[in-house]
């Protein structure tokens, strides 16, 4: 169990500013107030109630206490929420010397005391025969428990667990659950036998945390079923989010590809259709492969003027000297990255494509191919015949389809 003892090194002859001690299963790490208040990663944190109270500080240092309190307070609550037991140790709470408002404003323990709706009141004299209400702390309180003040509930909306009290039933120790951990206030005086003090307190905190885990670890039968259902629903939601993200990426990357199809379209084909587009040696012209390798067809980019691009394709197919790497009988497709022109222009383009034997493709056709491929469950690779079939159908479709 990792225990941080923070802020008890106050001067020469007292605890060293930095010390690590192993006591059985306890690992005590003693650190001075000069270190940054960071309490993450500890099972328990022990602090003096008067942490940051400017007893020995000049006015200039006192002016910086507010920011330091807030930062340390956040660190305390973060450690508690993560499951740590954070305990403030006091002997007198300064109830004899300090007004409650000043106590809350100028010490970290006083600030926590006010958050819990408690105030510190003086006892007529020191008491060390305290009644122990939490068995986990009995060995510690029997040896080191001494208090000159008691805690009075003012306006607490928290569920508080009494830990110890005086013979007159005045509260001297308390715990408040928060998140997975707890905030505690306990009386004690560590200046003599410091190592024994902190190891005994650490043992008490270990038993206290084990009791909390034992009580909170029980699961009702229906609760266990509901937790399992929630975990299955979370996994299913994760799978759904992955699928939705794939569709979003498919649309977004295709839209980006249409802005620069010569460079990005081959990447999109490879990612979402599993089909390889290779440069054909001409600007904005590609060939796509068959399932067994080799050229299966030609894909040209329509550019900003698809009618001119179609005319160039038609003239190229009519030339007797067709390149040997691309036989004339293989399908030729024209990709309209801005979509089919509307109205009369679209009708003319579609008719010219049919006459020239050229298939037309719009971005939406590619998205439909992805969808059909997913529904068929044929994997990520698309057959060239499916691409040609969609392009031929687009050439033959009446306007508006």
Short mmCIF file of C-alpha atoms in Angstrom, two decimals, residues 24-322:
data_model
loop_
_atom_site.label_atom_id
_atom_site.label_comp_id
_atom_site.label_asym_id
_atom_site.label_seq_id
_atom_site.Cartn_x
_atom_site.Cartn_y
_atom_site.Cartn_z
CA UNK A 24 5.77 -4.47 5.94
CA UNK A 25 3.22 -4.01 3.18
CA UNK A 26 3.30 -0.23 3.68
CA UNK A 27 5.48 2.04 1.57
CA UNK A 28 5.70 5.44 3.27
CA UNK A 29 6.87 8.40 1.21
CA UNK A 30 7.55 11.52 3.30
CA UNK A 31 7.57 14.81 1.40
CA UNK A 32 7.81 18.44 2.52
CA UNK A 33 5.40 21.31 1.85
CA UNK A 34 7.92 22.73 -0.61
CA UNK A 35 7.00 19.99 -3.09
CA UNK A 36 4.10 20.50 -5.52
CA UNK A 37 0.83 19.14 -4.06
CA UNK A 38 0.33 16.12 -6.33
CA UNK A 39 -1.39 13.15 -4.68
CA UNK A 40 -2.11 10.93 -7.70
CA UNK A 41 -1.14 7.26 -7.52
CA UNK A 42 -1.33 6.85 -3.71
CA UNK A 43 -3.68 4.61 -1.74
CA UNK A 44 -3.60 6.99 1.22
CA UNK A 45 -2.44 10.56 1.84
CA UNK A 46 -1.69 11.97 5.32
CA UNK A 47 -1.54 15.75 5.85
CA UNK A 48 -1.35 18.09 8.86
CA UNK A 49 -4.59 19.92 9.48
CA UNK A 50 -2.72 23.25 9.38
CA UNK A 51 -1.21 22.58 5.92
CA UNK A 52 -0.28 25.98 4.38
CA UNK A 53 -1.32 27.97 7.45
CA UNK A 54 1.16 30.88 7.47
CA UNK A 55 2.34 30.59 11.07
CA UNK A 56 5.95 31.02 10.01
CA UNK A 57 5.40 32.93 6.76
CA UNK A 58 5.70 36.61 6.07
CA UNK A 59 2.91 38.64 4.52
CA UNK A 60 4.23 38.24 0.97
CA UNK A 61 3.96 34.45 1.22
CA UNK A 62 0.52 34.65 2.80
CA UNK A 63 -0.77 36.56 -0.24
CA UNK A 64 -0.15 33.49 -2.39
CA UNK A 65 -2.05 31.06 -0.19
CA UNK A 66 -5.41 31.31 -1.95
CA UNK A 67 -4.12 29.96 -5.27
CA UNK A 68 -2.12 27.28 -3.46
CA UNK A 69 -5.18 26.21 -1.46
CA UNK A 70 -7.31 25.85 -4.57
CA UNK A 71 -4.64 23.82 -6.36
CA UNK A 72 -4.06 21.57 -3.35
CA UNK A 73 -7.81 21.23 -2.74
CA UNK A 74 -8.29 20.02 -6.32
CA UNK A 75 -5.44 17.50 -5.82
CA UNK A 76 -7.08 16.22 -2.61
CA UNK A 77 -10.50 15.68 -4.20
CA UNK A 78 -8.99 14.09 -7.30
CA UNK A 79 -7.08 11.59 -5.14
CA UNK A 80 -10.23 10.79 -3.13
CA UNK A 81 -12.33 10.33 -6.27
CA UNK A 82 -9.68 7.89 -7.56
CA UNK A 83 -10.08 5.74 -4.41
CA UNK A 84 -7.53 7.16 -1.96
CA UNK A 85 -8.14 7.76 1.75
CA UNK A 86 -6.99 11.32 2.52
CA UNK A 87 -6.67 12.03 6.25
CA UNK A 88 -5.97 15.34 8.01
CA UNK A 89 -4.28 14.95 11.41
CA UNK A 90 -4.89 17.58 14.11
CA UNK A 91 -4.15 18.11 17.78
CA UNK A 92 -5.99 21.34 18.49
CA UNK A 93 -7.43 22.52 15.11
CA UNK A 94 -6.39 26.01 16.29
CA UNK A 95 -9.86 26.26 17.80
CA UNK A 96 -8.27 28.06 20.75
CA UNK A 97 -6.49 30.64 18.61
CA UNK A 98 -8.23 31.13 15.27
CA UNK A 99 -11.67 32.21 14.13
CA UNK A 100 -13.50 29.58 12.02
CA UNK A 101 -13.59 31.85 8.97
CA UNK A 102 -9.86 32.50 9.15
CA UNK A 103 -9.20 28.80 9.70
CA UNK A 104 -11.08 27.88 6.52
CA UNK A 105 -9.39 30.61 4.51
CA UNK A 106 -5.81 30.00 5.63
CA UNK A 107 -5.31 26.25 6.10
CA UNK A 108 -6.05 23.33 3.82
CA UNK A 109 -7.58 21.29 6.65
CA UNK A 110 -9.79 24.21 7.64
CA UNK A 111 -11.00 24.50 4.06
CA UNK A 112 -11.93 20.79 3.99
CA UNK A 113 -13.56 21.11 7.43
CA UNK A 114 -15.80 23.90 6.10
CA UNK A 115 -16.65 21.85 2.98
CA UNK A 116 -17.89 19.05 5.23
CA UNK A 117 -20.11 21.48 7.18
CA UNK A 118 -18.05 21.14 10.39
CA UNK A 119 -16.42 23.60 12.75
CA UNK A 120 -13.70 23.20 15.39
CA UNK A 121 -14.51 23.93 19.05
CA UNK A 122 -12.04 23.95 21.98
CA UNK A 123 -12.11 21.30 24.70
CA UNK A 124 -11.49 22.33 28.33
CA UNK A 125 -8.28 20.30 28.27
CA UNK A 126 -6.40 17.67 26.23
CA UNK A 127 -8.08 14.27 26.07
CA UNK A 128 -6.29 11.04 25.18
CA UNK A 129 -8.83 8.48 26.43
CA UNK A 130 -10.98 8.66 23.32
CA UNK A 131 -13.84 6.28 22.57
CA UNK A 132 -13.06 4.50 19.31
CA UNK A 133 -16.03 4.02 16.98
CA UNK A 134 -14.11 2.66 13.97
CA UNK A 135 -12.25 -0.56 14.89
CA UNK A 136 -9.76 -0.04 12.05
CA UNK A 137 -8.20 2.89 13.95
CA UNK A 138 -8.31 1.45 17.48
CA UNK A 139 -4.57 0.53 17.72
CA UNK A 140 -3.58 3.94 16.36
CA UNK A 141 -5.92 5.96 18.59
CA UNK A 142 -5.04 3.95 21.70
CA UNK A 143 -1.36 4.85 21.19
CA UNK A 144 -1.44 8.27 19.60
CA UNK A 145 -4.95 9.69 19.86
CA UNK A 146 -4.96 13.02 21.68
CA UNK A 147 -7.25 15.96 21.06
CA UNK A 148 -7.65 19.49 22.38
CA UNK A 149 -10.63 20.27 20.16
CA UNK A 150 -13.78 18.56 18.99
CA UNK A 151 -15.78 18.77 15.77
CA UNK A 152 -19.26 20.22 15.67
CA UNK A 153 -21.69 19.61 12.81
CA UNK A 154 -22.99 22.96 11.54
CA UNK A 155 -24.72 22.53 8.20
CA UNK A 156 -23.46 19.29 6.72
CA UNK A 157 -25.25 17.74 3.77
CA UNK A 158 -22.77 14.89 3.61
CA UNK A 159 -23.17 11.48 5.16
CA UNK A 160 -20.57 11.48 7.91
CA UNK A 161 -19.14 8.42 9.68
CA UNK A 162 -18.00 9.07 13.29
CA UNK A 163 -14.56 7.57 13.98
CA UNK A 164 -13.96 8.57 17.62
CA UNK A 165 -15.31 10.84 20.36
CA UNK A 166 -14.63 12.07 23.89
CA UNK A 167 -16.12 10.53 27.02
CA UNK A 168 -18.79 13.23 26.81
CA UNK A 169 -19.69 12.01 23.33
CA UNK A 170 -18.17 14.99 21.54
CA UNK A 171 -17.07 14.10 18.02
CA UNK A 172 -13.28 14.12 17.48
CA UNK A 173 -12.82 11.99 14.34
CA UNK A 174 -14.94 11.70 11.22
CA UNK A 175 -14.93 10.28 7.67
CA UNK A 176 -16.91 11.32 4.59
CA UNK A 177 -17.26 9.11 1.51
CA UNK A 178 -16.48 10.73 -1.82
CA UNK A 179 -16.19 8.88 -5.11
CA UNK A 180 -14.31 5.65 -4.50
CA UNK A 181 -12.37 7.05 -1.54
CA UNK A 182 -12.90 9.03 1.64
CA UNK A 183 -11.90 12.24 3.45
CA UNK A 184 -10.97 11.75 7.11
CA UNK A 185 -10.17 13.95 10.12
CA UNK A 186 -8.38 12.31 13.05
CA UNK A 187 -6.67 13.61 16.21
CA UNK A 188 -3.05 12.73 16.95
CA UNK A 189 0.42 14.09 17.68
CA UNK A 190 3.21 12.70 15.46
CA UNK A 191 6.18 14.75 16.65
CA UNK A 192 7.49 11.96 18.87
CA UNK A 193 7.91 8.41 17.51
CA UNK A 194 7.07 9.66 14.04
CA UNK A 195 7.79 6.42 12.18
CA UNK A 196 5.65 4.39 14.58
CA UNK A 197 2.92 7.05 14.34
CA UNK A 198 2.68 6.97 10.54
CA UNK A 199 3.05 3.19 10.23
CA UNK A 200 0.26 2.64 12.80
CA UNK A 201 -1.94 5.20 11.03
CA UNK A 202 -1.13 3.56 7.67
CA UNK A 203 -2.23 0.16 9.01
CA UNK A 204 -5.48 1.73 10.21
CA UNK A 205 -6.08 3.30 6.80
CA UNK A 206 -5.40 -0.04 5.09
CA UNK A 207 -8.02 -1.78 7.27
CA UNK A 208 -10.45 1.12 6.80
CA UNK A 209 -10.12 0.96 2.99
CA UNK A 210 -10.49 -2.85 3.07
CA UNK A 211 -13.71 -2.50 5.07
CA UNK A 212 -15.05 0.01 2.57
CA UNK A 213 -14.20 -2.29 -0.35
CA UNK A 214 -15.79 -5.26 1.44
CA UNK A 215 -19.02 -3.37 2.04
CA UNK A 216 -19.17 -1.78 -1.39
CA UNK A 217 -17.90 -4.85 -3.23
CA UNK A 218 -21.07 -6.89 -2.74
CA UNK A 219 -23.15 -7.16 -5.91
CA UNK A 220 -26.84 -7.97 -6.00
CA UNK A 221 -27.85 -10.68 -8.46
CA UNK A 222 -29.85 -8.28 -10.61
CA UNK A 223 -27.07 -5.69 -10.34
CA UNK A 224 -24.58 -8.21 -11.72
CA UNK A 225 -26.91 -8.96 -14.63
CA UNK A 226 -27.43 -5.27 -15.34
CA UNK A 227 -23.69 -4.60 -15.24
CA UNK A 228 -23.13 -7.41 -17.73
CA UNK A 229 -25.85 -6.05 -20.00
CA UNK A 230 -24.34 -2.58 -19.75
CA UNK A 231 -20.90 -3.91 -20.70
CA UNK A 232 -22.34 -5.76 -23.68
CA UNK A 233 -24.24 -2.63 -24.72
CA UNK A 234 -21.03 -0.59 -24.39
CA UNK A 235 -19.16 -3.03 -26.64
CA UNK A 236 -22.00 -3.02 -29.16
CA UNK A 237 -22.05 0.78 -29.11
CA UNK A 238 -18.30 0.77 -29.73
CA UNK A 239 -18.77 -1.46 -32.77
CA UNK A 240 -21.55 0.79 -34.05
CA UNK A 241 -19.37 3.87 -33.61
CA UNK A 242 -16.57 2.16 -35.54
CA UNK A 243 -18.92 1.40 -38.43
CA UNK A 244 -20.37 4.91 -38.43
CA UNK A 245 -16.87 6.36 -38.39
CA UNK A 246 -15.97 4.24 -41.45
CA UNK A 247 -18.97 5.62 -43.36
CA UNK A 248 -18.11 9.18 -42.32
CA UNK A 249 -14.52 8.71 -43.45
CA UNK A 250 -15.69 7.18 -46.72
CA UNK A 251 -17.83 10.24 -47.55
CA UNK A 252 -15.36 12.82 -46.27
CA UNK A 253 -12.35 11.34 -48.03
CA UNK A 254 -14.25 10.99 -51.31
CA UNK A 255 -15.28 14.65 -51.08
CA UNK A 256 -11.63 15.55 -50.50
CA UNK A 257 -10.60 13.32 -53.42
CA UNK A 258 -12.87 15.14 -55.86
CA UNK A 259 -10.92 18.34 -55.14
CA UNK A 260 -7.73 16.67 -56.37
CA UNK A 261 -8.76 13.37 -57.99
CA UNK A 262 -5.52 12.88 -59.90
CA UNK A 263 -3.63 12.42 -56.64
CA UNK A 264 -6.22 11.22 -54.12
CA UNK A 265 -8.67 9.04 -56.04
CA UNK A 266 -6.30 6.01 -56.26
CA UNK A 267 -5.92 6.09 -52.48
CA UNK A 268 -9.70 6.17 -51.99
CA UNK A 269 -10.20 3.24 -54.41
CA UNK A 270 -7.59 1.18 -52.58
CA UNK A 271 -9.02 1.95 -49.11
CA UNK A 272 -12.74 1.50 -49.69
CA UNK A 273 -13.04 -0.65 -52.84
CA UNK A 274 -9.86 -2.67 -52.57
CA UNK A 275 -9.16 -1.83 -56.21
CA UNK A 276 -5.87 -0.63 -57.64
CA UNK A 277 -5.81 2.41 -59.92
CA UNK A 278 -2.52 2.87 -61.74
CA UNK A 279 -1.41 5.81 -63.93
CA UNK A 280 -1.83 4.95 -67.62
CA UNK A 281 0.92 7.23 -68.85
CA UNK A 282 -1.46 10.05 -69.72
CA UNK A 283 -2.50 12.94 -67.52
CA UNK A 284 -5.62 12.18 -65.43
CA UNK A 285 -5.97 8.68 -66.90
CA UNK A 286 -5.79 5.44 -64.91
CA UNK A 287 -6.17 1.73 -65.53
CA UNK A 288 -7.83 -0.62 -63.05
CA UNK A 289 -6.88 -4.25 -62.63
CA UNK A 290 -8.81 -7.49 -63.03
CA UNK A 291 -9.19 -9.99 -60.21
CA UNK A 292 -6.35 -12.14 -61.61
CA UNK A 293 -4.08 -9.22 -62.42
CA UNK A 294 -3.58 -7.27 -65.59
CA UNK A 295 -5.52 -4.38 -67.04
CA UNK A 296 -9.32 -4.66 -66.78
CA UNK A 297 -10.33 -1.20 -67.96
CA UNK A 298 -9.57 2.48 -68.23
CA UNK A 299 -10.76 5.29 -65.96
CA UNK A 300 -10.42 8.90 -67.08
CA UNK A 301 -11.17 12.02 -65.11
CA UNK A 302 -13.85 14.32 -66.48
CA UNK A 303 -12.19 17.47 -65.20
CA UNK A 304 -14.09 20.77 -65.28
CA UNK A 305 -15.47 20.09 -68.78
CA UNK A 306 -16.68 16.46 -69.01
CA UNK A 307 -18.00 16.98 -72.58
CA UNK A 308 -14.50 17.79 -73.82
CA UNK A 309 -13.06 14.85 -71.86
CA UNK A 310 -15.65 12.52 -73.40
CA UNK A 311 -14.84 13.82 -76.90
CA UNK A 312 -11.15 13.14 -76.33
CA UNK A 313 -11.98 9.59 -75.21
CA UNK A 314 -14.14 8.99 -78.28
CA UNK A 315 -11.45 10.21 -80.66
CA UNK A 316 -8.84 8.13 -78.89
CA UNK A 317 -10.91 4.96 -79.23
CA UNK A 318 -11.39 5.58 -82.96
CA UNK A 319 -7.68 5.84 -83.64
CA UNK A 320 -6.40 2.67 -85.29
CA UNK A 321 -3.14 2.70 -83.33
CA UNK A 322 -4.48 1.92 -79.85
#
